[in-house]
Short mmCIF file of C-alpha atoms and ligand atoms in Angstrom, two decimals:
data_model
loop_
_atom_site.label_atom_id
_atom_site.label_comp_id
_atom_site.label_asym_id
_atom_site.label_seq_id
_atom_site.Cartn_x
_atom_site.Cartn_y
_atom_site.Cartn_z
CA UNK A 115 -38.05 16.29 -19.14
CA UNK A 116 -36.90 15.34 -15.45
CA UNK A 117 -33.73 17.31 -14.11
CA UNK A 118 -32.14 13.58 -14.27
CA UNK A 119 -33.21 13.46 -17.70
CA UNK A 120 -32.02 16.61 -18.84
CA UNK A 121 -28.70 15.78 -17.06
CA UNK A 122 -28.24 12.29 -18.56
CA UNK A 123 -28.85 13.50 -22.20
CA UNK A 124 -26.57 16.48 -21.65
CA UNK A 125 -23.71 13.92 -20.23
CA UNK A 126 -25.04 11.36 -23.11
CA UNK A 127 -23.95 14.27 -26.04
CA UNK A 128 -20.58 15.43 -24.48
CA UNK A 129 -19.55 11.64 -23.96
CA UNK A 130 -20.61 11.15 -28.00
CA UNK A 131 -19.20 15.01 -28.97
CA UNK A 132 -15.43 14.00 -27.11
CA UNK A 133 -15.99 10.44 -29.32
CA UNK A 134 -15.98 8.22 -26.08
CA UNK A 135 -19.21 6.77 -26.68
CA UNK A 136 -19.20 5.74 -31.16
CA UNK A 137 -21.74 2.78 -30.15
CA UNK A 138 -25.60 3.98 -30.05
CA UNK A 139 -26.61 1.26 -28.14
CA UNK A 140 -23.89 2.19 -24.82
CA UNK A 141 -25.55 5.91 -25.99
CA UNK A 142 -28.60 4.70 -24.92
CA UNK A 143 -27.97 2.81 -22.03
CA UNK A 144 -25.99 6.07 -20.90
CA UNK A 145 -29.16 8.13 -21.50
CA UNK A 146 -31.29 5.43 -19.68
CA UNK A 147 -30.07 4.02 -16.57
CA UNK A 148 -30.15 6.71 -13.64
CA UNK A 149 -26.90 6.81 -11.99
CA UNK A 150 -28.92 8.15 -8.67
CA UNK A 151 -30.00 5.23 -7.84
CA UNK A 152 -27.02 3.64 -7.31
CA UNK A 153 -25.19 6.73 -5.17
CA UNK A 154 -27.25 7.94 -2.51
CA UNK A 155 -25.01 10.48 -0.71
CA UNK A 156 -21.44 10.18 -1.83
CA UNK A 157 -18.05 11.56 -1.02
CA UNK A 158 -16.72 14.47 -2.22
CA UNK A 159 -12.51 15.19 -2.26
CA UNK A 160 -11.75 18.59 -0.12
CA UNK A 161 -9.92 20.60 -2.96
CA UNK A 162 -5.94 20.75 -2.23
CA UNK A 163 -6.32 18.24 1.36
CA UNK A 164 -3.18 16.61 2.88
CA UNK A 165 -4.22 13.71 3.10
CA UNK A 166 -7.25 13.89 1.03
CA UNK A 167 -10.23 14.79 3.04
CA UNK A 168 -13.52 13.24 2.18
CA UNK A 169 -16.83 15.68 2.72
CA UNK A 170 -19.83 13.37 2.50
CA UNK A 171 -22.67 14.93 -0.18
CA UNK A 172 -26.15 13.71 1.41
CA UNK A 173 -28.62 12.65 -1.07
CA UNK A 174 -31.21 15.63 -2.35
CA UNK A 175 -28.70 18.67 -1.15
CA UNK A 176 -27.72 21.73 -3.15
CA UNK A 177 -25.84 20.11 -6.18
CA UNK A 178 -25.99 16.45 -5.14
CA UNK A 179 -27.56 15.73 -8.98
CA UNK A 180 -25.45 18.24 -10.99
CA UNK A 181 -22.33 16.18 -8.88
CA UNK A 182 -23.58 12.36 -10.10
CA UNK A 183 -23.52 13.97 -14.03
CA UNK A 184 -20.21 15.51 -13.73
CA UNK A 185 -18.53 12.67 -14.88
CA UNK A 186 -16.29 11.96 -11.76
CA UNK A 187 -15.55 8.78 -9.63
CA UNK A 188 -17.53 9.21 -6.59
CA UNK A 189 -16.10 7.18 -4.08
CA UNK A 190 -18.65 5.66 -1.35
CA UNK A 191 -16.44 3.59 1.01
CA UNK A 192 -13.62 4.82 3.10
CA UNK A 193 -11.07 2.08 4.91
CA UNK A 194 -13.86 -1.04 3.60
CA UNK A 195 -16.51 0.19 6.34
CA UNK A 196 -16.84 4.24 6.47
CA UNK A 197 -19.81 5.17 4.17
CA UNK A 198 -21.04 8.29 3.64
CA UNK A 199 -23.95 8.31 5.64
CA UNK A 200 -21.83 7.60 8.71
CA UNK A 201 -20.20 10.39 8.61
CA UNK A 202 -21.65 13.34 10.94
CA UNK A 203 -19.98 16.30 11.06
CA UNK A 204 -16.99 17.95 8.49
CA UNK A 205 -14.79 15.51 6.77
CA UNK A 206 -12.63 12.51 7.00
CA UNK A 207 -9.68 11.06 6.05
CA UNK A 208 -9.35 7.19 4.44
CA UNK A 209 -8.34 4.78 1.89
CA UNK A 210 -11.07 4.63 -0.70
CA UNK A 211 -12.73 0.86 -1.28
CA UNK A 212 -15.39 1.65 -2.99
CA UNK A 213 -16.88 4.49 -5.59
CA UNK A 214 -19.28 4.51 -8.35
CA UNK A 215 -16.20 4.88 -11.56
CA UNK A 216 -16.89 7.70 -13.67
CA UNK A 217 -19.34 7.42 -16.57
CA UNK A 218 -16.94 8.07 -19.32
CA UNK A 219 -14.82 5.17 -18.45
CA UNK A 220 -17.72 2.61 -17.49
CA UNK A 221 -18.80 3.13 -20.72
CA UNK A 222 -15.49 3.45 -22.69
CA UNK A 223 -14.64 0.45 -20.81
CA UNK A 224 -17.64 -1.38 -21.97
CA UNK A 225 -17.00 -0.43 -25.40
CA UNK A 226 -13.56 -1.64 -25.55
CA UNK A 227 -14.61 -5.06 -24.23
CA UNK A 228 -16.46 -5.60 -27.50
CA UNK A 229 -19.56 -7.60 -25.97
CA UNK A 230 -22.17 -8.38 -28.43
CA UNK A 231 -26.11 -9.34 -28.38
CA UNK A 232 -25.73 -12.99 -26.84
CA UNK A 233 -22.43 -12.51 -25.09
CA UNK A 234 -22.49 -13.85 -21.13
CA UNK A 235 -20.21 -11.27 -19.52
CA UNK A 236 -18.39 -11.55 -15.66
CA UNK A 237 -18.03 -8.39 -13.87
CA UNK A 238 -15.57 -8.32 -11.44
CA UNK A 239 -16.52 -5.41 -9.03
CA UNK A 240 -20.09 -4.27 -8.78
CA UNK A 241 -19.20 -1.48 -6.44
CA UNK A 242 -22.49 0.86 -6.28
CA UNK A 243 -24.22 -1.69 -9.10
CA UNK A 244 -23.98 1.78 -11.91
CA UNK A 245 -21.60 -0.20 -14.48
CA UNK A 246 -23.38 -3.40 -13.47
CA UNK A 247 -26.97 -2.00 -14.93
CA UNK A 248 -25.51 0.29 -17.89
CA UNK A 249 -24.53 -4.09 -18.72
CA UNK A 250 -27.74 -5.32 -17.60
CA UNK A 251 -29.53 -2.61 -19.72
CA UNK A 252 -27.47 -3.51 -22.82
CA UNK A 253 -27.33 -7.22 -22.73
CA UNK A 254 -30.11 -8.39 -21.03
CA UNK A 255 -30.63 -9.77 -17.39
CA UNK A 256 -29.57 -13.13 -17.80
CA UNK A 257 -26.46 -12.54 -19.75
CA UNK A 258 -24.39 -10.66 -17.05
CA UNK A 259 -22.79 -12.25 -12.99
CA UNK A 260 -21.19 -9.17 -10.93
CA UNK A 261 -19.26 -10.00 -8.01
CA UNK A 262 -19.04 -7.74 -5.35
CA UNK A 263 -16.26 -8.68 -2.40
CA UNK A 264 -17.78 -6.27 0.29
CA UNK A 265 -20.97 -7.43 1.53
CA UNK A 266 -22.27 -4.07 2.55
CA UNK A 267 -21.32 -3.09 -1.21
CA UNK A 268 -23.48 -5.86 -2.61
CA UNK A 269 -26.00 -5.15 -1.12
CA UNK A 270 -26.68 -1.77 -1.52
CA UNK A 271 -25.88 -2.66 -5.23
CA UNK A 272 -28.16 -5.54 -5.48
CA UNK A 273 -31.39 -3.05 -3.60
CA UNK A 274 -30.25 -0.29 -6.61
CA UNK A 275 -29.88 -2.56 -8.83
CA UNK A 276 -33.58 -3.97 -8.00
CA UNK A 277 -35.09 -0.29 -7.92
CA UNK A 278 -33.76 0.39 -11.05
CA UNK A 279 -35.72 -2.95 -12.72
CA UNK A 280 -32.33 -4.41 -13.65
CA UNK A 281 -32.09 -8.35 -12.42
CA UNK A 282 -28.27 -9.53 -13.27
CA UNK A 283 -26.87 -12.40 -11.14
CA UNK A 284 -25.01 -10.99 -7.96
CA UNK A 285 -22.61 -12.79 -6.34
CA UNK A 286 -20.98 -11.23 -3.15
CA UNK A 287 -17.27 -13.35 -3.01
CA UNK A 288 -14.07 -12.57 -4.00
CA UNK A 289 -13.99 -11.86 -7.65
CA UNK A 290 -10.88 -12.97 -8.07
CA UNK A 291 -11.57 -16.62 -8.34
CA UNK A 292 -14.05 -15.98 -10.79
CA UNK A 293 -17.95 -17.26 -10.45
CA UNK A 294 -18.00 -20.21 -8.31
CA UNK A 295 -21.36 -21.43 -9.97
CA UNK A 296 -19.60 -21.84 -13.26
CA UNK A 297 -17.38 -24.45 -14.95
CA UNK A 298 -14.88 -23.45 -17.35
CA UNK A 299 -15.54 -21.68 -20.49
CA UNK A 300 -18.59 -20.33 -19.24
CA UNK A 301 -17.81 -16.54 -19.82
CA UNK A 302 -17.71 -15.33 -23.25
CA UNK A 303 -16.06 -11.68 -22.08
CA UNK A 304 -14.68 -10.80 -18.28
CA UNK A 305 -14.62 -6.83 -17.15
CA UNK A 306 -13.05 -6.12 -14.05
CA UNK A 307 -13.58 -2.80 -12.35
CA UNK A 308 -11.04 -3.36 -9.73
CA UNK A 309 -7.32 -3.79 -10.53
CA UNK A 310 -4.83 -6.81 -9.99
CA UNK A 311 -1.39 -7.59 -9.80
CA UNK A 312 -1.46 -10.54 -11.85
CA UNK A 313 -4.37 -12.39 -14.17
CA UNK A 314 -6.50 -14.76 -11.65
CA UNK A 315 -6.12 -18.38 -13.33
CA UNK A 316 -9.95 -18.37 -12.28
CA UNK A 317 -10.61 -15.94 -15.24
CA UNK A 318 -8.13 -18.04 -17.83
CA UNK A 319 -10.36 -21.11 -17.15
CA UNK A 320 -13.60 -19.18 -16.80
CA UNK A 321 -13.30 -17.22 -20.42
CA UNK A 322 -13.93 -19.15 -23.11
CA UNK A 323 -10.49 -19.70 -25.68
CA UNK A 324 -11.29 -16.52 -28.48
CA UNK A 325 -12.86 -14.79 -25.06
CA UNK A 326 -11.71 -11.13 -24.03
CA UNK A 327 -10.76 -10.22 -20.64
CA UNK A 328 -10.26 -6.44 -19.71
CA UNK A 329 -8.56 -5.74 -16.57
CA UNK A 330 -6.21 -3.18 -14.73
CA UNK A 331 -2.81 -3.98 -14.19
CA UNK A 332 -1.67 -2.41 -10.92
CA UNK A 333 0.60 -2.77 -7.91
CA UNK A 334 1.83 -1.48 -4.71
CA UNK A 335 3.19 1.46 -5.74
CA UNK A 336 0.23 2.74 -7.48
CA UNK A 337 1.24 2.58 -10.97
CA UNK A 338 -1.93 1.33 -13.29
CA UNK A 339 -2.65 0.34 -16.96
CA UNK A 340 -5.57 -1.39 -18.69
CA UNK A 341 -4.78 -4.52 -20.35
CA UNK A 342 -7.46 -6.38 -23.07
CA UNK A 343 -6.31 -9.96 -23.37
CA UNK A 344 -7.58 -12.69 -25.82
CA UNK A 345 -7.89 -16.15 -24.28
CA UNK A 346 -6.03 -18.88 -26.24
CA UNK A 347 -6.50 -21.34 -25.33
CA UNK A 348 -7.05 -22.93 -21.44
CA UNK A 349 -5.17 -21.08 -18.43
CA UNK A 350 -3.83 -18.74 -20.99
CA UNK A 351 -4.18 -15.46 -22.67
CA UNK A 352 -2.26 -12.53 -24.36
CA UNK A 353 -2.83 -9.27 -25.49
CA UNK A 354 -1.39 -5.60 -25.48
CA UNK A 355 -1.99 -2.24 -22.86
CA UNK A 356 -4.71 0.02 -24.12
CA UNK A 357 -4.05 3.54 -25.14
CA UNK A 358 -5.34 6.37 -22.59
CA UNK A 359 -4.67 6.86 -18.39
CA UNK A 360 -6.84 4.24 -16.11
CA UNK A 361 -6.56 3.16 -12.93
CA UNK A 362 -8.64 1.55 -10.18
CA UNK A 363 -8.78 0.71 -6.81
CA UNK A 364 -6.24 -2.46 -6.36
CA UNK A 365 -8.29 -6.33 -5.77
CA UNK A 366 -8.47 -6.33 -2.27
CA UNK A 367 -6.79 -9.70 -1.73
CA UNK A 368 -4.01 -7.95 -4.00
CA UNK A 369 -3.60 -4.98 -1.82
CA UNK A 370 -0.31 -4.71 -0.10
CA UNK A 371 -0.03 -5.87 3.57
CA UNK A 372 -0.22 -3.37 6.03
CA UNK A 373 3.11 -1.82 7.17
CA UNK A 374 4.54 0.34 9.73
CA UNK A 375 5.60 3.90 9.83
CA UNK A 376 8.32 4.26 6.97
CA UNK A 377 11.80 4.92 9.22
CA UNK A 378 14.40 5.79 6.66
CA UNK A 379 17.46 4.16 7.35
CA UNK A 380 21.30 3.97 6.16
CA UNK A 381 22.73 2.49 3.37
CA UNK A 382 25.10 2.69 0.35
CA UNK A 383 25.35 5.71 -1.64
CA UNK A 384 26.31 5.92 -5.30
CA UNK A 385 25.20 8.16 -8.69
CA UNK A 386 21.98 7.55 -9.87
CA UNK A 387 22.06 6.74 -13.45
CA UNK A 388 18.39 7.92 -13.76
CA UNK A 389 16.67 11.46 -13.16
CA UNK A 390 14.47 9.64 -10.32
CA UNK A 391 11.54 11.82 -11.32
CA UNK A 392 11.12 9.92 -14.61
CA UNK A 393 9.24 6.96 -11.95
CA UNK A 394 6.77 9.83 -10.94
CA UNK A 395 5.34 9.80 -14.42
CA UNK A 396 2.79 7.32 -15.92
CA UNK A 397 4.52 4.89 -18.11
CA UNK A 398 7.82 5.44 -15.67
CA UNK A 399 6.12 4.69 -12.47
CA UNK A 400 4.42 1.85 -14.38
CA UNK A 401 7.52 0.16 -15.71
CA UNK A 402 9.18 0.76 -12.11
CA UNK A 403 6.53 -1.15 -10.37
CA UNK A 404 7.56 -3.92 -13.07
CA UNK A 405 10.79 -3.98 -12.00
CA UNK A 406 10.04 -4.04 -8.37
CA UNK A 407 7.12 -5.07 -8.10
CA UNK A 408 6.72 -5.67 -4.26
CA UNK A 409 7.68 -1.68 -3.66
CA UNK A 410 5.98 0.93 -2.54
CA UNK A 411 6.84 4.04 -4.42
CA UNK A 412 6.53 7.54 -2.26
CA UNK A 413 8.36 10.73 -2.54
CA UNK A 414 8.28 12.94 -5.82
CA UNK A 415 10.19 14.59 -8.48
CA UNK A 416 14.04 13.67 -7.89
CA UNK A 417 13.35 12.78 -3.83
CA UNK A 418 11.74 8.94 -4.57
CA UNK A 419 11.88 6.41 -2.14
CA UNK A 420 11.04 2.78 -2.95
CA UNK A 421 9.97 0.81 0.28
CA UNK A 422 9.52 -3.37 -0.14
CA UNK A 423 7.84 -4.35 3.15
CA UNK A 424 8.33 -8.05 2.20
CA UNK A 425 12.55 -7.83 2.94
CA UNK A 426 12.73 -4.46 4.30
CA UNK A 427 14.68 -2.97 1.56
CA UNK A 428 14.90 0.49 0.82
CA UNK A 429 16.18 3.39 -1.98
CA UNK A 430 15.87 6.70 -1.55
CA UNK A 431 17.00 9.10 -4.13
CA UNK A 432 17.78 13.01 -3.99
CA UNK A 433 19.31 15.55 -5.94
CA UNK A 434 23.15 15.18 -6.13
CA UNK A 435 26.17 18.06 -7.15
CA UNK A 436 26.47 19.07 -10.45
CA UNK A 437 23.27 18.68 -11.18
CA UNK A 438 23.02 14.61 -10.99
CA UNK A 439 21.14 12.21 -8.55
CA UNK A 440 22.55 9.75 -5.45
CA UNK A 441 20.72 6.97 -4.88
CA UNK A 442 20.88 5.11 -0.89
CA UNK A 443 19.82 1.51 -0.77
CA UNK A 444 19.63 -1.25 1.62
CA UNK A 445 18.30 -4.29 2.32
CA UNK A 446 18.53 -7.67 -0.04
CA UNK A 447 17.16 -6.01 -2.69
CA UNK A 448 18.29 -3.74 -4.86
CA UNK A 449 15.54 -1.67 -5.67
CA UNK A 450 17.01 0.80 -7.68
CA UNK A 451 19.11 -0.97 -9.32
CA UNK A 452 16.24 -2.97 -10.89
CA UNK A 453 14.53 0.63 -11.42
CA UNK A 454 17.68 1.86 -13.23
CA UNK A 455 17.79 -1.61 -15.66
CA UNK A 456 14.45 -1.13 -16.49
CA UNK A 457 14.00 2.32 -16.59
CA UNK A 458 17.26 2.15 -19.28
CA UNK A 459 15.69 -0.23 -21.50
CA UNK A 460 12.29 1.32 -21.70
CA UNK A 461 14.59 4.77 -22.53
CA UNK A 462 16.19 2.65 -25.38
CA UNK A 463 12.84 1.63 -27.09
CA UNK A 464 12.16 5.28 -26.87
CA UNK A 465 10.04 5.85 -23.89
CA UNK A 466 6.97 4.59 -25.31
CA UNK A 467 3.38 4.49 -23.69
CA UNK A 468 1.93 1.73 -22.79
CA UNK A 469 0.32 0.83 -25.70
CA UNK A 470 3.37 -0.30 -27.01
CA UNK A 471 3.66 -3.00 -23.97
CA UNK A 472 1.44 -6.34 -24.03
CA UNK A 473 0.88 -9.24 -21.69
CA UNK A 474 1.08 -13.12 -22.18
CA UNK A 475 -0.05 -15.35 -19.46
CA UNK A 476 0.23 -18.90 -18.75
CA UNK A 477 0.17 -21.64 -15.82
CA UNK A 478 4.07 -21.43 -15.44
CA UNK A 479 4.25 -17.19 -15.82
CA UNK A 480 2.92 -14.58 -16.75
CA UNK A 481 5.16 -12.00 -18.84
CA UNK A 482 4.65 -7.88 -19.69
CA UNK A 483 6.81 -7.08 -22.92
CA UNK A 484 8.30 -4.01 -24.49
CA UNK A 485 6.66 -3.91 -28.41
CA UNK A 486 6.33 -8.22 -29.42
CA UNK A 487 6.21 -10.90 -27.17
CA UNK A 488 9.56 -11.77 -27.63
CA UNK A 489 11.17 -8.28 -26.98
CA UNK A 490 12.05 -6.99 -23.49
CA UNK A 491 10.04 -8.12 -20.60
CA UNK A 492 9.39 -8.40 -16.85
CA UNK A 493 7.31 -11.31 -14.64
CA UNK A 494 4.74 -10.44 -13.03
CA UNK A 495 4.74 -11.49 -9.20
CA UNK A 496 2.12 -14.51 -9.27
C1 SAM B 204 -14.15 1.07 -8.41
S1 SAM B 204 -15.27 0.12 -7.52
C2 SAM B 204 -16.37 -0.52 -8.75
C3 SAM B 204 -17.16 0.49 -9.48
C4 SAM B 204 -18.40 -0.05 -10.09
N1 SAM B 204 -18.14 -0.83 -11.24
C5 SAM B 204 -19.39 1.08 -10.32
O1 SAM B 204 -19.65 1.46 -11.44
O2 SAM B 204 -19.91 1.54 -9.33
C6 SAM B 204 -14.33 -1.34 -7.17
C7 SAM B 204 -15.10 -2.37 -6.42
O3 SAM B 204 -14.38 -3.60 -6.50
C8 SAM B 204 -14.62 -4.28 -5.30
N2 SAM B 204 -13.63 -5.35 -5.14
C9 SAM B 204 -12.36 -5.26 -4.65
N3 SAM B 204 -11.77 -6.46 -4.68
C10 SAM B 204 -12.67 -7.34 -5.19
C11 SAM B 204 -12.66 -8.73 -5.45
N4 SAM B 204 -11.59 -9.47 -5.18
N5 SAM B 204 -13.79 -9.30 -5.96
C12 SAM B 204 -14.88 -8.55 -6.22
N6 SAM B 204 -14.96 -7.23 -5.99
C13 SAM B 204 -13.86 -6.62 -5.50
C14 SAM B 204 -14.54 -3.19 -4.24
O4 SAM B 204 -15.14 -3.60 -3.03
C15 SAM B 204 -15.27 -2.05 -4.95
O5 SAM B 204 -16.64 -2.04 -4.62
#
């Protein structure tokens, strides 16, 4: 048995042992596909760097295999043009846009979408092409379209994707307004590997009614959760957050616009009615990105600042006397006190996960709810 081999079947049992891959065909496209092919040298995360450095791993050095099997994200593209390979001498410093995503979730991922023999599937994100052949290798060729946005991306996805005998449809576009080859109800499931901030009405149209769409909700201030949505009919679609921790890299065309330097600047003071470290943690940064949802979030623990670049307005939070929290905002919007509302109601159902949150989309809005459709909810910005 090759080293790859050897390295696939060893990943293969620890993803079946830890019960992320129950389905023995996704076991064997696991064991099969060789996730080599689609990295070439990769990045590798400086431990404890601030700002994350990036040391590129060249293809065939000391523990460039053993890396591709270790069940990590490898990213491949810094700042949408900085590959590895272009990198000559230590480390560097950039915005990831591209990665192959770690096996465990490709697969789980893949799983969860519940495709079956016959199914034609949209990916959304091809990135290195990895996810797009563990598909390919499942479904069949002709059953799976990946769109890639980056057309350096694609096509070092579509060459892998050709060495590794795997012949989906590629499309190099934006993803987000779905396969522009297709007419509606073309799609019987829709997988996206990059996140959005709202469901594309391209993907409503594009999934059949009974159709599944999984996707990652995210925003400008980071916060992430998966979301598996039923189509219903035409331009709409609801379903419910999946258990677990996922995030992706955010649809470019959904990624904030740039900004400058933050310059933190007066305001009014007042109590905090919040600890402001409760938006630092998953569901709590998540359901404060609801709330305001054109924020960036930075700071940490009780020091949080929330920064809207669209209005200018600004919170900032810090540790207050006896043992509370002030909160200084300006600006048009009232950033915290939207956090605060929010924040408050998700403490009154109990702080639950967000499992216990769903989504329902339609032409005129599209709505994330606290435990049924009709409890406690917030818009998301179409
Ligand atoms: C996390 S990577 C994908 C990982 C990939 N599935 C794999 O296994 O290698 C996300 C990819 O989504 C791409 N992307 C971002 N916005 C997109 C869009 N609007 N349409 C299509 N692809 C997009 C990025 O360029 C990036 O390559």
């Amino acid at each position: 048995m090759s080293t790859s081999a050897h390295l696939r079947s060893v990943l293969a049992d620890a993803l079946t042992e830890d019960g992320t891959l129950t389905d023995p065909a996704w076991r064997d496209a696991a064991e099969t596909v060789r996730r080599e092919l689609f990295l070439g040298s990769y990045f590798a995360q400086v431990t404890d760097s601030v700002p994350t450095g990036y040391l590129p791993v060249r293809q065939g050095e000391d523990g460039w295999l053993e890396g591709i099997y270790a069940d990590r994200t490898l990213v491949t593209q810094l700042d949408g043009r900085v590959r590895p390979g272009d990198v000559t001498d230590g480390s560097v410093t950039g915005d990831p846009t591209s990665s192959s995503t770690l096996p465990s979730l490709v697969l789980r991922m893949w799983q969860q979408l519940e495709v079956e023999a016959g199914h034609r599937v949209l990916e959304v994100g091809t990135g290195s092409g990895y996810s797009t052949a563990l598909g390919a290798h499942r479904l069949g060729h002709d059953r799976l379209t990946s769109v890639e946005y980056d057309p350096v991306v694609g096509r070092a996805a579509a060459a892998a994707l050709k060495a590794a005998g795997y012949a989906p449809r590629l499309i190099v576009g934006d993803g987000l307004r779905g396969d522009p080859d297709a007419g509606a109800s073309t799609y019987d499931r829709l997988i996206a590997t990059c996140s959005v901030r709202y469901v594309p009405m391209a993907w409503l149209h594009q999934v059949k009614p009974g159709g599944k769409i999984l996707a990652t909700h995210s925003g400008w201030s980071y916060a992430s959760g998966l979301a598996l949505l039923t189509v219903t009919g035409p331009g709409t679609a609801t379903g419910r957050l999946l258990p677990g921790y996922t995030s992706f890299m955010i649809a470019r065309p959904h990624d904030r616009p740039p900004r400058p330097t933050l310059a933190l600047l007066p305001g009014e003071e007042r109590p905090s009615r919040i600890d402001p470290a409760v938006i630092g943690t998953w569901t709590g940064s998540w359901v404060a990105q609801l709330a305001a949802p054109a924020a960036e979030r930075m700071g940490a623990g009780p020091e949080q600042i929330l920064w809207d670049v669209s209005t200018g307005s600004q919170a900032r939070t810090a540790p207050g006397p006896d043992g509370g929290w002030t909160v200084v905002q300006r600006g048009p919007v009232r950033l915290w006190d939207r956090v605060e509302t929010a924040i408050r109601l998700w403490q009154a159902a109990g702080e639950p996960h967000q499992e216990s949150f769903g989504i329902t989309v339609s032409a005129a809005r599209q709505r994330v709810w606290i435990g049924s459709e009709d409890g406690t909810g917030w818009d998301l910005p179409v």
